[in-house]
mmCIF file with all atom_site columns, C-alpha atoms in Angstrom:
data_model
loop_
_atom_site.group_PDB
_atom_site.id
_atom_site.type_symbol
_atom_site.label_atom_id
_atom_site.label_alt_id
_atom_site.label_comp_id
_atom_site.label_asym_id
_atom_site.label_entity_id
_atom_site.label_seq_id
_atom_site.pdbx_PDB_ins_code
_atom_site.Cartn_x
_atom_site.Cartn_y
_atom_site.Cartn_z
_atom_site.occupancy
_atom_site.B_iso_or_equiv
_atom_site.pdbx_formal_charge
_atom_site.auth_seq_id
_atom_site.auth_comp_id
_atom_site.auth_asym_id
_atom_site.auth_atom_id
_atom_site.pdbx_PDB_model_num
ATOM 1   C CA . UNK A 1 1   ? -43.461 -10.995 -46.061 1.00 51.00 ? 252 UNK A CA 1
ATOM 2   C CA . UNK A 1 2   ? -40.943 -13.769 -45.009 1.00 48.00 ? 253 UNK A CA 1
ATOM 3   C CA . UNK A 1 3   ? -38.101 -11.530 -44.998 1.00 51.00 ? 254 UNK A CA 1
ATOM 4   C CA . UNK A 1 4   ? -39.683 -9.180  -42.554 1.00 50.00 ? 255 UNK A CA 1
ATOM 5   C CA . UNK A 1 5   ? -40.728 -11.866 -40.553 1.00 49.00 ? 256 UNK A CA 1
ATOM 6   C CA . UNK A 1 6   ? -37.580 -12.899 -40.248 1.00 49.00 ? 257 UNK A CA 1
ATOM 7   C CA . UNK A 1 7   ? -35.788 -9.564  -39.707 1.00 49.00 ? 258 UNK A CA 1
ATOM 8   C CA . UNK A 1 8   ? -38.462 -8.969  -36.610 1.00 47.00 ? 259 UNK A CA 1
ATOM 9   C CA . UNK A 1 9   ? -37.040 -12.855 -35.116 1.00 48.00 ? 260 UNK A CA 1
ATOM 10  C CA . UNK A 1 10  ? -33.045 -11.507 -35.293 1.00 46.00 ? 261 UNK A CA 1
ATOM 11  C CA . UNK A 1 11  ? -34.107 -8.317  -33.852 1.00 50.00 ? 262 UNK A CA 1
ATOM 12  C CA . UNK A 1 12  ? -36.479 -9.303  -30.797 1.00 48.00 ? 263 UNK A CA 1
ATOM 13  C CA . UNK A 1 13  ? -34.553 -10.349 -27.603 1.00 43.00 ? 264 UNK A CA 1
ATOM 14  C CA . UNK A 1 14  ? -34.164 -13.994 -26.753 1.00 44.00 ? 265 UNK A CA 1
ATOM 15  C CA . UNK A 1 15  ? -33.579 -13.145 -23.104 1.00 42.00 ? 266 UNK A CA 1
ATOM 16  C CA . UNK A 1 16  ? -30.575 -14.587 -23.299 1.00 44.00 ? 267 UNK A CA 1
ATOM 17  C CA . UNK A 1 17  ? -27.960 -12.347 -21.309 1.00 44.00 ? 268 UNK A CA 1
ATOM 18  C CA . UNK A 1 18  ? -27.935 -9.470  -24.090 1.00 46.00 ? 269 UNK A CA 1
ATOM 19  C CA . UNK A 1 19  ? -28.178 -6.997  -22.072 1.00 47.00 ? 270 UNK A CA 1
ATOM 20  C CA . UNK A 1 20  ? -24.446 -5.051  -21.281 1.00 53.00 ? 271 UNK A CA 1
ATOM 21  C CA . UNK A 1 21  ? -25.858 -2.567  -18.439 1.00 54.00 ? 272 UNK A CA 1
ATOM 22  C CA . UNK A 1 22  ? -27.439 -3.164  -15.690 1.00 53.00 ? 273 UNK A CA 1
ATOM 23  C CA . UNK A 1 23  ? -29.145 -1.064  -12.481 1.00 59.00 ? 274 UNK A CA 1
ATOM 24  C CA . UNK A 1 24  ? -27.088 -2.806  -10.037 1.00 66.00 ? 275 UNK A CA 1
ATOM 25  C CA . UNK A 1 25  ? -23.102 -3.146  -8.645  1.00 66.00 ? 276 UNK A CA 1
ATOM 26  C CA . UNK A 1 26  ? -21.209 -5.840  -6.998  1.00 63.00 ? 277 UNK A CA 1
ATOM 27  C CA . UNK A 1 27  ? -17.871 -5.371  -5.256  1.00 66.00 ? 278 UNK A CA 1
ATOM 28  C CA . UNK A 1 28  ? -15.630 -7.936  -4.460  1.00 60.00 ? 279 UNK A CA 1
ATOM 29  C CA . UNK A 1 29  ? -12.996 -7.233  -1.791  1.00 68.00 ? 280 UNK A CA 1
ATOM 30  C CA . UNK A 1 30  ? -10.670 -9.792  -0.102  1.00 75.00 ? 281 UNK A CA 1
ATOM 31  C CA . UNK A 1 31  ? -11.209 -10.182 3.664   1.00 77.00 ? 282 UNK A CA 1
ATOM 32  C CA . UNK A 1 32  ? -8.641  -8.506  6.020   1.00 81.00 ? 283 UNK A CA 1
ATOM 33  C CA . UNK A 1 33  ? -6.416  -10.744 7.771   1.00 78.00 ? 284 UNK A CA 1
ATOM 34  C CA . UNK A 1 34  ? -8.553  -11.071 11.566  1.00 78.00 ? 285 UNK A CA 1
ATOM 35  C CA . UNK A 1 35  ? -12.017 -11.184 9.245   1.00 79.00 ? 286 UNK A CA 1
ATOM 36  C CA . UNK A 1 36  ? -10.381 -14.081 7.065   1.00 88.00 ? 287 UNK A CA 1
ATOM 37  C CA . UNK A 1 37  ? -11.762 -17.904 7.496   1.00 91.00 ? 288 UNK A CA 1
ATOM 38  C CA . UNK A 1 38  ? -8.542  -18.471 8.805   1.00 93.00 ? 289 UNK A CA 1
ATOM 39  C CA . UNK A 1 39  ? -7.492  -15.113 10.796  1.00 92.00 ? 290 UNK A CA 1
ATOM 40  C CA . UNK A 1 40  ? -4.576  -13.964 11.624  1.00 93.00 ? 291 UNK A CA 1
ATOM 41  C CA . UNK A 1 41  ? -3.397  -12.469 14.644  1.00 94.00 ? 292 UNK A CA 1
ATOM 42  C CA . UNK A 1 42  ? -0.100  -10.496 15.491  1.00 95.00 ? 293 UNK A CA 1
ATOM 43  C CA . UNK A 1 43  ? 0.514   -10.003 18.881  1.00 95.00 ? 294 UNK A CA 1
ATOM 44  C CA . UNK A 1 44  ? 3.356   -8.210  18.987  1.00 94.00 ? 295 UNK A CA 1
ATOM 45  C CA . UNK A 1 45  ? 2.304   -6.665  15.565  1.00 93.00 ? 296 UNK A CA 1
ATOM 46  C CA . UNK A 1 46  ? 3.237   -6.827  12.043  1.00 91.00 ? 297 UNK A CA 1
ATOM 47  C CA . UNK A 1 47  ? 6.205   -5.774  12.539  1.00 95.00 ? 298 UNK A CA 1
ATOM 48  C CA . UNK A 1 48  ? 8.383   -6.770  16.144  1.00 97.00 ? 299 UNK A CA 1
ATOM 49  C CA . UNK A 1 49  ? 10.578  -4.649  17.562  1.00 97.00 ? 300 UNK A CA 1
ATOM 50  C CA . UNK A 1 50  ? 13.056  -6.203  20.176  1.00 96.00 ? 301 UNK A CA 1
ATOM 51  C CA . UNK A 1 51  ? 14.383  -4.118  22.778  1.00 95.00 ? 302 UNK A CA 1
ATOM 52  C CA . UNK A 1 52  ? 16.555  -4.815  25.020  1.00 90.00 ? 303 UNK A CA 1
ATOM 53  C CA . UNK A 1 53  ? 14.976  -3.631  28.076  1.00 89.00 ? 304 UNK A CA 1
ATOM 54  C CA . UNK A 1 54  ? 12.563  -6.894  27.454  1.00 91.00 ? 305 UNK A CA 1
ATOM 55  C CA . UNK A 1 55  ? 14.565  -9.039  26.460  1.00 89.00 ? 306 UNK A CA 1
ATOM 56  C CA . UNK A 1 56  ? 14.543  -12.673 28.498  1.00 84.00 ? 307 UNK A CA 1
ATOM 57  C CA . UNK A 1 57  ? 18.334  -12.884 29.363  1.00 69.00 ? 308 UNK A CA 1
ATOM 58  C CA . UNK A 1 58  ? 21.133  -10.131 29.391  1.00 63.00 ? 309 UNK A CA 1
ATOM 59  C CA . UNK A 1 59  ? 24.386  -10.679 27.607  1.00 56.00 ? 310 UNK A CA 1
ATOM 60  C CA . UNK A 1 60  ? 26.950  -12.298 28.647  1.00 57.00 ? 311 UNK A CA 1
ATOM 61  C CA . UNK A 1 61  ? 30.452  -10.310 28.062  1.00 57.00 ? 312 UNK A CA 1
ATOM 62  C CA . UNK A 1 62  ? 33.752  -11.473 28.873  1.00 57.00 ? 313 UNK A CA 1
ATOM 63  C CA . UNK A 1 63  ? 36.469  -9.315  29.914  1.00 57.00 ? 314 UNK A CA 1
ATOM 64  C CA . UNK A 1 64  ? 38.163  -8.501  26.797  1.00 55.00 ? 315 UNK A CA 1
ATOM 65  C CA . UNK A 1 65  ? 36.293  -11.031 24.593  1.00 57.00 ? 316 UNK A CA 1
ATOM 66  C CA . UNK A 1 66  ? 32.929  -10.999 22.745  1.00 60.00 ? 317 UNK A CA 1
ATOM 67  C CA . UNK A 1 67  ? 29.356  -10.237 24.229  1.00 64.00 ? 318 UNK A CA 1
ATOM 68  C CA . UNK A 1 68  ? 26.692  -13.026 23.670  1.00 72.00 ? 319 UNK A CA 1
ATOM 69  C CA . UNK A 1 69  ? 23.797  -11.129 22.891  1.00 82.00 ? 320 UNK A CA 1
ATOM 70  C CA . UNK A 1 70  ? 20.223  -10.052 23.924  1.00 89.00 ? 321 UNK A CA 1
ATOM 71  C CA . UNK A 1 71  ? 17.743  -13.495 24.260  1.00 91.00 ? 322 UNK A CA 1
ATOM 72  C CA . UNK A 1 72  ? 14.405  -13.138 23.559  1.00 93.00 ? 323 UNK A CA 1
ATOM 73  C CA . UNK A 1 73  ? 12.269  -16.319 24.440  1.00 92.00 ? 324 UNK A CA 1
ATOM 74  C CA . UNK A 1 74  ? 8.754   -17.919 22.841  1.00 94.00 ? 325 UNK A CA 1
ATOM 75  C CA . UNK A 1 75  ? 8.163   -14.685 21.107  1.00 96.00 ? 326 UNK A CA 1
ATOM 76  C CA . UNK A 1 76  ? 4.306   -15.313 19.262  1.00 97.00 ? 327 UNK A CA 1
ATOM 77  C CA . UNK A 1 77  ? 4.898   -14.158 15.854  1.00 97.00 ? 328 UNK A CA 1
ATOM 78  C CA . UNK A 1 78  ? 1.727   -14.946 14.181  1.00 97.00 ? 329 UNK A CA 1
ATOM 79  C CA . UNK A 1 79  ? -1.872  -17.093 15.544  1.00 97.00 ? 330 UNK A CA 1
ATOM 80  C CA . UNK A 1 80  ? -4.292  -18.845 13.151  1.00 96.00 ? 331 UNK A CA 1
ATOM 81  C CA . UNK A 1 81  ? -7.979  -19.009 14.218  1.00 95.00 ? 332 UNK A CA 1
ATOM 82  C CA . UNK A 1 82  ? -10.880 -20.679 12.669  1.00 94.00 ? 333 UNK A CA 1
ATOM 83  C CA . UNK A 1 83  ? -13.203 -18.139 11.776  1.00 92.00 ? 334 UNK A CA 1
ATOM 84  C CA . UNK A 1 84  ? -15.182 -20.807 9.470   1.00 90.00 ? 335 UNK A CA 1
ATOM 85  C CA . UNK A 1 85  ? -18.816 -21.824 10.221  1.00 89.00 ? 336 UNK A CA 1
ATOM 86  C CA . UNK A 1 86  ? -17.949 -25.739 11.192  1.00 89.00 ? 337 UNK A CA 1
ATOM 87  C CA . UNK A 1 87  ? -15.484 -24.441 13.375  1.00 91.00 ? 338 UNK A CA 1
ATOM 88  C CA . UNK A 1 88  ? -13.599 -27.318 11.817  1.00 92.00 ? 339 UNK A CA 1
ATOM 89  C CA . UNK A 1 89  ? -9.983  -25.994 10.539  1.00 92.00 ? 340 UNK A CA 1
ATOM 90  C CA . UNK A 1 90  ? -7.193  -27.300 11.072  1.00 92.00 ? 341 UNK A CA 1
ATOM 91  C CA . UNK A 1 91  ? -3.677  -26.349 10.165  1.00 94.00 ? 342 UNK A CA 1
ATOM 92  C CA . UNK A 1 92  ? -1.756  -29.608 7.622   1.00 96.00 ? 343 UNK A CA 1
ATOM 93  C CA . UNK A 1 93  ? 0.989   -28.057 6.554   1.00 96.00 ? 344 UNK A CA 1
ATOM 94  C CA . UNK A 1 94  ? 2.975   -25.027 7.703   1.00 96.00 ? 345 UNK A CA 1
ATOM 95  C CA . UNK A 1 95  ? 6.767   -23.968 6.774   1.00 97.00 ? 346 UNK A CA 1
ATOM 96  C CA . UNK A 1 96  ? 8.987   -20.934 8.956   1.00 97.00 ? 347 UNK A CA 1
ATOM 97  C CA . UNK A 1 97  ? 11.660  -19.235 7.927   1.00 96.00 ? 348 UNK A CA 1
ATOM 98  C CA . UNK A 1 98  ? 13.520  -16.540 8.320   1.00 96.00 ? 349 UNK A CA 1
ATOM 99  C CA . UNK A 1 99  ? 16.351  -14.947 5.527   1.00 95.00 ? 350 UNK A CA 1
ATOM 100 C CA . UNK A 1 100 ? 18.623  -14.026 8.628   1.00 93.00 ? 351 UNK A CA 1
ATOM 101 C CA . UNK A 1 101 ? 19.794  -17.395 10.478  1.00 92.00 ? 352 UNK A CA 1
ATOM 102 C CA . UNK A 1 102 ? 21.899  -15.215 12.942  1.00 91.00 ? 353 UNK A CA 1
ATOM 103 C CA . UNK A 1 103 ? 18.864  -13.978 14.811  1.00 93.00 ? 354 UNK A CA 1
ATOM 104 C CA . UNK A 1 104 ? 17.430  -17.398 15.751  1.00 90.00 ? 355 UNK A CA 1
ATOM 105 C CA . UNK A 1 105 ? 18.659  -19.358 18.852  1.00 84.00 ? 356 UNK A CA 1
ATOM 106 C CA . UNK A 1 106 ? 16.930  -21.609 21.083  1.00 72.00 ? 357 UNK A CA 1
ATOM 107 C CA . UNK A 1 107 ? 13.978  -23.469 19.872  1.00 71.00 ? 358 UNK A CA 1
ATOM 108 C CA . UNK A 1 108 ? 14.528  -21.536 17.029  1.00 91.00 ? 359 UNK A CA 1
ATOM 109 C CA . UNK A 1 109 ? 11.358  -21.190 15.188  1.00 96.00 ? 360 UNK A CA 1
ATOM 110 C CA . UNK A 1 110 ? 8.233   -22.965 15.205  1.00 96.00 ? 361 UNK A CA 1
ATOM 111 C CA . UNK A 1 111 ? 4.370   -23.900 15.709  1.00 96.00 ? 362 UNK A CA 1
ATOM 112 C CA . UNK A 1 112 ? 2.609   -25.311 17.997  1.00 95.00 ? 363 UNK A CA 1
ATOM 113 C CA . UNK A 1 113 ? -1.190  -26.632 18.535  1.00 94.00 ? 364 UNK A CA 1
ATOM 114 C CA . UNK A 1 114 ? -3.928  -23.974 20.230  1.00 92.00 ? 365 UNK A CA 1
ATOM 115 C CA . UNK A 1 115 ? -6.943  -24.928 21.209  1.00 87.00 ? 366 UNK A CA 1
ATOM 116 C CA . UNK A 1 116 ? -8.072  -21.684 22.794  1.00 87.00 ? 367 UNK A CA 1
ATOM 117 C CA . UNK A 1 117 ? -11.095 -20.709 21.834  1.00 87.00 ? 368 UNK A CA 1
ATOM 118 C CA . UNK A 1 118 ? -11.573 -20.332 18.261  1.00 91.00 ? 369 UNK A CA 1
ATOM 119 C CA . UNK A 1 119 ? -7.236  -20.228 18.348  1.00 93.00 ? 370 UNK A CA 1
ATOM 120 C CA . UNK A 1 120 ? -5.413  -23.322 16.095  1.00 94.00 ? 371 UNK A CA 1
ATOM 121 C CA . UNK A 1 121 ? -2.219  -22.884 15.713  1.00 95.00 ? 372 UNK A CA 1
ATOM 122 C CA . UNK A 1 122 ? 0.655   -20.248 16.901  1.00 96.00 ? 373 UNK A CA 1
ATOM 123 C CA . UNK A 1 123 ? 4.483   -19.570 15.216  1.00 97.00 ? 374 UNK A CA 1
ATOM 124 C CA . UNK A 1 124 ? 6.949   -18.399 17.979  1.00 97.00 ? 375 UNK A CA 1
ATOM 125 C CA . UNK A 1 125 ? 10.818  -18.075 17.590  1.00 96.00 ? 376 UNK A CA 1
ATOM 126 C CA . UNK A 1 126 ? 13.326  -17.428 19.989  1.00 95.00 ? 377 UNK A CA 1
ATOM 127 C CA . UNK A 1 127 ? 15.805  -14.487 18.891  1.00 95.00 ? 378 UNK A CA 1
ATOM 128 C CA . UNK A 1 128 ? 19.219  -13.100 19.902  1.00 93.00 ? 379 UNK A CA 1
ATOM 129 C CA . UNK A 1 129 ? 20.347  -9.767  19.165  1.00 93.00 ? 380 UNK A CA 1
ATOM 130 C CA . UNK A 1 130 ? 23.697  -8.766  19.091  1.00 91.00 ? 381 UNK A CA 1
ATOM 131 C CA . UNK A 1 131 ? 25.322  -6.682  21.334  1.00 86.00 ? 382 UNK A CA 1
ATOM 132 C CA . UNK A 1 132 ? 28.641  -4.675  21.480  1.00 84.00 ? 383 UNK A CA 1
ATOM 133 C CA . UNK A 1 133 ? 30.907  -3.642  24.708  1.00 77.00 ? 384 UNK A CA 1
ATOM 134 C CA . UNK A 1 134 ? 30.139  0.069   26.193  1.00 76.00 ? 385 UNK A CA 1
ATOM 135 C CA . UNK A 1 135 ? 32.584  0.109   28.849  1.00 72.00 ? 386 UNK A CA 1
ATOM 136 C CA . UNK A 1 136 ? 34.014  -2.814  31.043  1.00 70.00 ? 387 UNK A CA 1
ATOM 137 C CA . UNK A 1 137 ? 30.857  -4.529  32.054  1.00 68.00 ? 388 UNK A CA 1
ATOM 138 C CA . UNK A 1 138 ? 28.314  -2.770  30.161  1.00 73.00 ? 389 UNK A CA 1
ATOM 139 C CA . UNK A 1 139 ? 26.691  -3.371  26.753  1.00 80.00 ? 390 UNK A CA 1
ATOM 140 C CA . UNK A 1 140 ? 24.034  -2.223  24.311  1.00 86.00 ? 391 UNK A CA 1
ATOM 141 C CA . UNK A 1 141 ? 21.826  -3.833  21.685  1.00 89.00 ? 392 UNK A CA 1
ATOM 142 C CA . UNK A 1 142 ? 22.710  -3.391  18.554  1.00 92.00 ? 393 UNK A CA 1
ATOM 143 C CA . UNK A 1 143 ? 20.830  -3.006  15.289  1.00 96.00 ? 394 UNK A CA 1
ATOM 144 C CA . UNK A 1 144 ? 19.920  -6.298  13.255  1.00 96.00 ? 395 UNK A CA 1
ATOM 145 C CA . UNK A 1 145 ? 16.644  -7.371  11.275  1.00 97.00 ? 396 UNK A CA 1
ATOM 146 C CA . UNK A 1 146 ? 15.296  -10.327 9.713   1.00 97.00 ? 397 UNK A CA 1
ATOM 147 C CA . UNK A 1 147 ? 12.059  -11.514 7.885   1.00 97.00 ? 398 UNK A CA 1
ATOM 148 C CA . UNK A 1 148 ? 9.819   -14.196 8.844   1.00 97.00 ? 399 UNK A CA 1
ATOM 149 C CA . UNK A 1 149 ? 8.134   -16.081 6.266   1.00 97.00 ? 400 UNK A CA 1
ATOM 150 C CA . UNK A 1 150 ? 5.334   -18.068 7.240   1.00 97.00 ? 401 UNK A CA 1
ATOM 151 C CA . UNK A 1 151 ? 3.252   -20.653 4.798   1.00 97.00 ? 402 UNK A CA 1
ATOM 152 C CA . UNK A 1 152 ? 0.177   -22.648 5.723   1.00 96.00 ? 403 UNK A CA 1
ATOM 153 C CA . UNK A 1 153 ? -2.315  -24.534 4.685   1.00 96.00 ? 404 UNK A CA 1
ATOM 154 C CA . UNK A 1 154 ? -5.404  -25.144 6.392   1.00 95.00 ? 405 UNK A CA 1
ATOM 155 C CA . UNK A 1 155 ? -8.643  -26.659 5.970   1.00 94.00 ? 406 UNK A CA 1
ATOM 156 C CA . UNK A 1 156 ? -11.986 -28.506 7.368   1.00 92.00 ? 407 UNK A CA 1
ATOM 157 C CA . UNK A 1 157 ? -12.714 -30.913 4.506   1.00 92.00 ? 408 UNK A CA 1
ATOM 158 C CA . UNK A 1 158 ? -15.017 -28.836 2.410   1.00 91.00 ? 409 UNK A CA 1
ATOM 159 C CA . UNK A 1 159 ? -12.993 -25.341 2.808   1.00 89.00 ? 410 UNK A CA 1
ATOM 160 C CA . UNK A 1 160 ? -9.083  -25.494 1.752   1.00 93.00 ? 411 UNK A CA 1
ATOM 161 C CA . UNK A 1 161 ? -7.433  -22.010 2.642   1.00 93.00 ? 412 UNK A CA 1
ATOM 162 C CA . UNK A 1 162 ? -3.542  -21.200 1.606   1.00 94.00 ? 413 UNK A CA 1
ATOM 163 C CA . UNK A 1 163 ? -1.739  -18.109 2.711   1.00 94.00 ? 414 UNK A CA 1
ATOM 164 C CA . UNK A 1 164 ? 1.843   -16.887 2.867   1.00 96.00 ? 415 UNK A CA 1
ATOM 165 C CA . UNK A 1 165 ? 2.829   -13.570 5.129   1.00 95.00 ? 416 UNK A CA 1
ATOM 166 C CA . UNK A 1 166 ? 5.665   -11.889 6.039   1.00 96.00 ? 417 UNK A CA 1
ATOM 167 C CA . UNK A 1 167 ? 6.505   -10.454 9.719   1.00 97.00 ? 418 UNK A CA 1
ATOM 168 C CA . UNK A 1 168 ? 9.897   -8.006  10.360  1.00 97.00 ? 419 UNK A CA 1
ATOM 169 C CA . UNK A 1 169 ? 11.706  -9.185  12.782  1.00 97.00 ? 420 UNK A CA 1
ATOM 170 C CA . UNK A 1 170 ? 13.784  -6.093  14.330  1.00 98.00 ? 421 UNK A CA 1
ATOM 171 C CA . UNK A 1 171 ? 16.346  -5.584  16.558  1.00 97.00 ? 422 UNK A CA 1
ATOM 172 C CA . UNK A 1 172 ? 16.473  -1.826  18.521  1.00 96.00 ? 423 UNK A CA 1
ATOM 173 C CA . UNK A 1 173 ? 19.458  -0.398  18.649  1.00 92.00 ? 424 UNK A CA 1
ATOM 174 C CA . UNK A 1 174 ? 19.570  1.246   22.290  1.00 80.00 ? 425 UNK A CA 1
#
């Protein structure tokens, strides 16, 4: 009698998480980058294209000698918004670079403070593109590219949010 008693107590459920199926899913999917608690925005896209027919400054060439290149000025590469219910965020540490120094001139790159609307914090970068002769006072782009790497940290006191993306960086060949 004991030993069926005790074969009916290791069979019956505890309630105890034994079960392995169960009637119902759950996915888990990471935000996009505008739905994020701190969104992203890219104005001039993911990827920037450069031409020169909006660029900020023509090149300068000297007879015979070198052209200077295609400017582009306070270009917005990438804007953080606080998307977080305190409305709170704010941006402590942030690091730009780019893997091709030749492009940068100017201010070269960095970030500066928003507060537009729900907006934080923006990366710009002035760019040059290079240019070659085409005749004796005439010049075109040429082709060059580069990568942006932008890092930040952000957070409100309670919410902590780290991200790294890349942006292209190219210059149109005319």
């Amino acid at each position: 009698m004991l030993v069926v008693v005790g074969a009916i107590a290791l069979a019956a459920s505890s309630g105890a998480f034994d079960s392995s199926a169960a009637d119902r899913g759950s996915t888990v999917e990471t935000a996009s980058d505008g739905s994020a608690l701190l969104s992203l925005d890219y104005p001039n896209g993911e990827q920037i294209e450069l031409e020169s027919s909006n660029s900020d400054r023509g090149v300068l060439c000297i007879i015979f000698g070198p052209c200077d290149g295609f400017r582009y000025n306070d270009v917005e590469i990438v804007v953080f918004a606080d998307n977080t219910s305190s409305q709170q965020l704010t941006v402590e540490e942030i690091d730009i670079s780019i893997d091709n120094t030749d492009m940068i001139r100017g201010d070269q790159l960095r970030d500066e403070t928003r507060n537009n609307g729900n907006e934080i914090n923006a990366v710009l970068g002035d760019f040059k593109c290079p240019a070659e002769r085409d005749g004796l006072f005439s010049r075109q782009q040429t082709e060059d590219s580069g990568t942006v790497t932008v890092w930040v940290k952000a957070s409100d006191g309670n919410v902590t949010v780290e991200l790294e993306r890349d942006v292209e960086i190219d210059c149109v060949q005319e």
